[in-house]
Amino acid sequence: MNLREKFLKLKNDAGSHSPSINSVLKQIPEIKIEVDACFLSNPYATKLFIEELKTDLFETNEIEKVLEYYPSQSPQIAKYLSKDLQIDSERIFIGNGAIEVIQAFLHNFVDGKIIIPIPTFSSYYEYIINENDVIFYKLKKEDDFRFDVHDYIEFVKANKPNTIVLINPNNPNGYYINESEVDYLLENLSFVENVIIDESFVHFAYEDSDLVQKSCVRFIEKYPNLNIIKSMSKDFGIAGIRAGYGIFSKDKVSKLMKNGFLWNINGLAEYFFKKYSNLEFIEKYELVRKKYIVETQYFQEKLQNLKNVKIYPSKANFVLIEILNGKSSEEIAINLLLDYGVYVRNCDDKIGLKGEFIRVASRSKEENVIILRALENVLNF
Amino acid sequence: MNLREKFLKLKNDAGSHSPSINSVLKQIPEIKIEVDACFLSNPYATKLFIEELKTDLFETNEIEKVLEYYPSQSPQIAKYLSKDLQIDSERIFIGNGAIEVIQAFLHNFVDGKIIIPIPTFSSYYEYIINENDVIFYKLKKEDDFRFDVHDYIEFVKANKPNTIVLINPNNPNGYYINESEVDYLLENLSFVENVIIDESFVHFAYEDSDLVQKSCVRFIEKYPNLNIIKSMSKDFGIAGIRAGYGIFSKDKVSKLMKNGFLWNINGLAEYFFKKYSNLEFIEKYELVRKKYIVETQYFQEKLQNLKNVKIYPSKANFVLIEILNGKSSEEIAINLLLDYGVYVRNCDDKIGLKGEFIRVASRSKEENVIILRALENVLNF
């Protein structure tokens, strides 16, 4: 097999998700990846966290205790987050990555139909045990996959689901529903048993020039049917640690904790959550969060100059790009990878995304220059 | 509150499990713990693993990739284990600690009554969703909590359960059912839908003077109803990493993987499983495994000389001790902790264990000397 074939096989084996850069490097070591623009994380936050971790754990040898001993039970860890979120810790469900939170919610609390907008993060429909329960709400290409609040409310009213899911900003297109619209939505959807809002990318969204952090956590008391799910892998760039959480009703959290989930957090994730409750760390984090957003804005502007593509508006740290030069997204993605070492997400397996699409993450300033140059070359060819 | 009260409150808050040493140190920093004889792990294996990890990940800076990127999907990780276990990877379910494997099995495959011998590791009955499904098989104090194969088979036949669980060696008493007895048991229990054997402590058991590793993995083809669950936290001393696995039928594994568990393994656990498939590492591990068993045997011999106690026979890395000097196990445990810095497990909350019992882990040679001296002093007082 040549490199191209090897890569296609690897992608095929990974199902509806991209093989991680670790898998690619391990299984096809001949491929040289220069920039991983598939992985949706803030590289400056990773750098900050790893520096802190080296100081706190490696230099002191504390790491040995972190690896050897049992971490705290998860209700203990929820207390760290409680402070920052200003939410009662009994409403916080700590997960081994947001994916465990998604799984726990879908397997325990979805009782009937669930509406999921597409295109979106596929686990939400893949983890539903009975696939017949899923109703897709199709975001329209002709509307640039924008989310129309009124149209959506009508759709929900017509379908009477038990649960609805919104990822805000949405993946893979980065469309952001702003806070006042979320408020309006929730106001009009009080008849739905469970509203899940997944805010895994919300640290990259903004509504003003100060780039103040947004979140619908502020609506948690106002709307009893609101459930929030959040990954920490994207904003903090620490996917290898597996850290996420959910904010549910006390009843839901205690139901989950009654028969499980007591030691689902590893030692490094506990260290992360503890760090996250530390004001000094969060001040440093805010600096790299804003720096990254500003650079991502600049990157998106530059992308607008590319020929033979359509760039979809995004308030996340990635951009959905439609290829208009007659080539397939697979061809473009493989060219980028094999000729320029730039790994992007070919979206040809995304349900609800018909056409030739790739998703490109914003990385560091220097890496974004490499991504832009590679895209220019590949698209003009 | 004085130290004693603070500690009792902490233990109370931790439910039917001991607070981890991390929790104790964090919440009652005044307590000086010299030896953690509550935590059931091989300290030499921890040392070996951490040395390897420092060389492989810290010195090379590979740790950054391990923390930043998504780990491999769990079916990929099952392939590492497949080699060592000589089991098809599609039969291996990789878990975020054995506890996730236990939870996944109990919540998905137990359909009817489940027989659980007591005393034993409490999560097996706590994680059952409907507590009425649990039938306890009481190990008898007058038989030193030994497991009588024939009596057990009769009990199972009389109760017709859907699932049975055996922890071998059992926790908290360390009784080991040898391979020929397990074979006989399985032969006679073919009518039970699911037999779970939890081998989390099996690396410490032995049947000959060469201390050859035992496991009922050898019976997995012979008995289709056999399911094995294994923690890696005890034998490798890495509870903070969260690593465990199950060996089930292909159908069971694929049912679990259909709607979940795709990214439940963190980067360090992936590194561990990879290491575990490395022959050179396993050769080094075998040395520290045997060294630890020999020292544990010596420790158990010395314990036999203690007055005012009964020592129960164990082939695990811990010993169940009954207090016979009229004091309560709580009193003894608190004395050991506050006066000697020795943290042991007070078993007064263990279902099926009536009387005054503590469980004491074997630690390093030096630490075992400290434990023995403390026990001597506390018991003679």
GROMACS .gro file of N, CA and C in nm, chain A residues 20 31 65 87 106 113 129-130 135 140 143 199 215 233 264 304 315 325 328 333 337 354 371:
model
   69
   20SER      N    1  -0.673   0.994   1.552
   20SER     CA    2  -0.600   1.098   1.622
   20SER      C    3  -0.459   1.107   1.565
   31ILE      N    4   0.449   0.921   0.748
   31ILE     CA    5   0.382   1.051   0.729
   31ILE      C    6   0.442   1.153   0.824
   65LYS      N    7   0.291   1.059   4.355
   65LYS     CA    8   0.168   1.039   4.433
   65LYS      C    9   0.044   1.042   4.344
   87ILE      N   10  -2.198   2.707   4.119
   87ILE     CA   11  -2.308   2.611   4.111
   87ILE      C   12  -2.286   2.514   4.226
  106LEU      N   13  -2.726   1.032   2.784
  106LEU     CA   14  -2.808   0.970   2.680
  106LEU      C   15  -2.859   0.832   2.725
  113LYS      N   16  -3.811   1.053   2.206
  113LYS     CA   17  -3.742   1.111   2.091
  113LYS      C   18  -3.638   1.215   2.133
  129ILE      N   19  -2.901   0.463   2.226
  129ILE     CA   20  -2.911   0.317   2.216
  129ILE      C   21  -3.009   0.274   2.107
  130ASN      N   22  -3.123   0.339   2.101
  130ASN     CA   23  -3.221   0.305   1.996
  130ASN      C   24  -3.218   0.413   1.889
  135ILE      N   25  -3.428   1.220   1.590
  135ILE     CA   26  -3.488   1.303   1.485
  135ILE      C   27  -3.384   1.409   1.448
  140LYS      N   28  -2.954   2.418   0.708
  140LYS     CA   29  -2.957   2.426   0.561
  140LYS      C   30  -2.831   2.489   0.503
  143ASP      N   31  -2.861   2.835   0.378
  143ASP     CA   32  -2.855   2.939   0.483
  143ASP      C   33  -2.718   2.939   0.552
  199GLU      N   34  -2.142   2.307   2.557
  199GLU     CA   35  -2.062   2.430   2.543
  199GLU      C   36  -1.912   2.400   2.532
  215SER      N   37  -2.142   3.192   2.856
  215SER     CA   38  -2.188   3.059   2.895
  215SER      C   39  -2.333   3.066   2.935
  233SER      N   40  -1.117   1.959   2.693
  233SER     CA   41  -1.008   1.921   2.602
  233SER      C   42  -0.977   2.029   2.500
  264ASN      N   43  -1.410   0.782   3.849
  264ASN     CA   44  -1.390   0.792   3.704
  264ASN      C   45  -1.287   0.898   3.665
  304GLN      N   46  -1.050   3.411   0.416
  304GLN     CA   47  -1.147   3.472   0.325
  304GLN      C   48  -1.085   3.505   0.189
  315LYS      N   49  -1.762   3.119   1.505
  315LYS     CA   50  -1.713   3.179   1.629
  315LYS      C   51  -1.650   3.073   1.718
  325ASN      N   52  -1.329   2.392  -0.628
  325ASN     CA   53  -1.246   2.382  -0.749
  325ASN      C   54  -1.263   2.248  -0.822
  328SER      N   55  -1.236   1.666  -0.479
  328SER     CA   56  -1.309   1.615  -0.364
  328SER      C   57  -1.238   1.658  -0.235
  333ALA      N   58  -0.773   1.694   0.135
  333ALA     CA   59  -0.720   1.661   0.269
  333ALA      C   60  -0.593   1.577   0.256
  337LEU      N   61  -0.208   1.676   0.365
  337LEU     CA   62  -0.133   1.594   0.459
  337LEU      C   63  -0.002   1.543   0.399
  354LYS      N   64  -2.366   1.764   0.288
  354LYS     CA   65  -2.349   1.713   0.152
  354LYS      C   66  -2.265   1.811   0.074
  371ILE      N   67  -0.052   2.661   0.750
  371ILE     CA   68  -0.182   2.610   0.702
  371ILE      C   69  -0.230   2.693   0.582
   0.00000   0.00000   0.00000
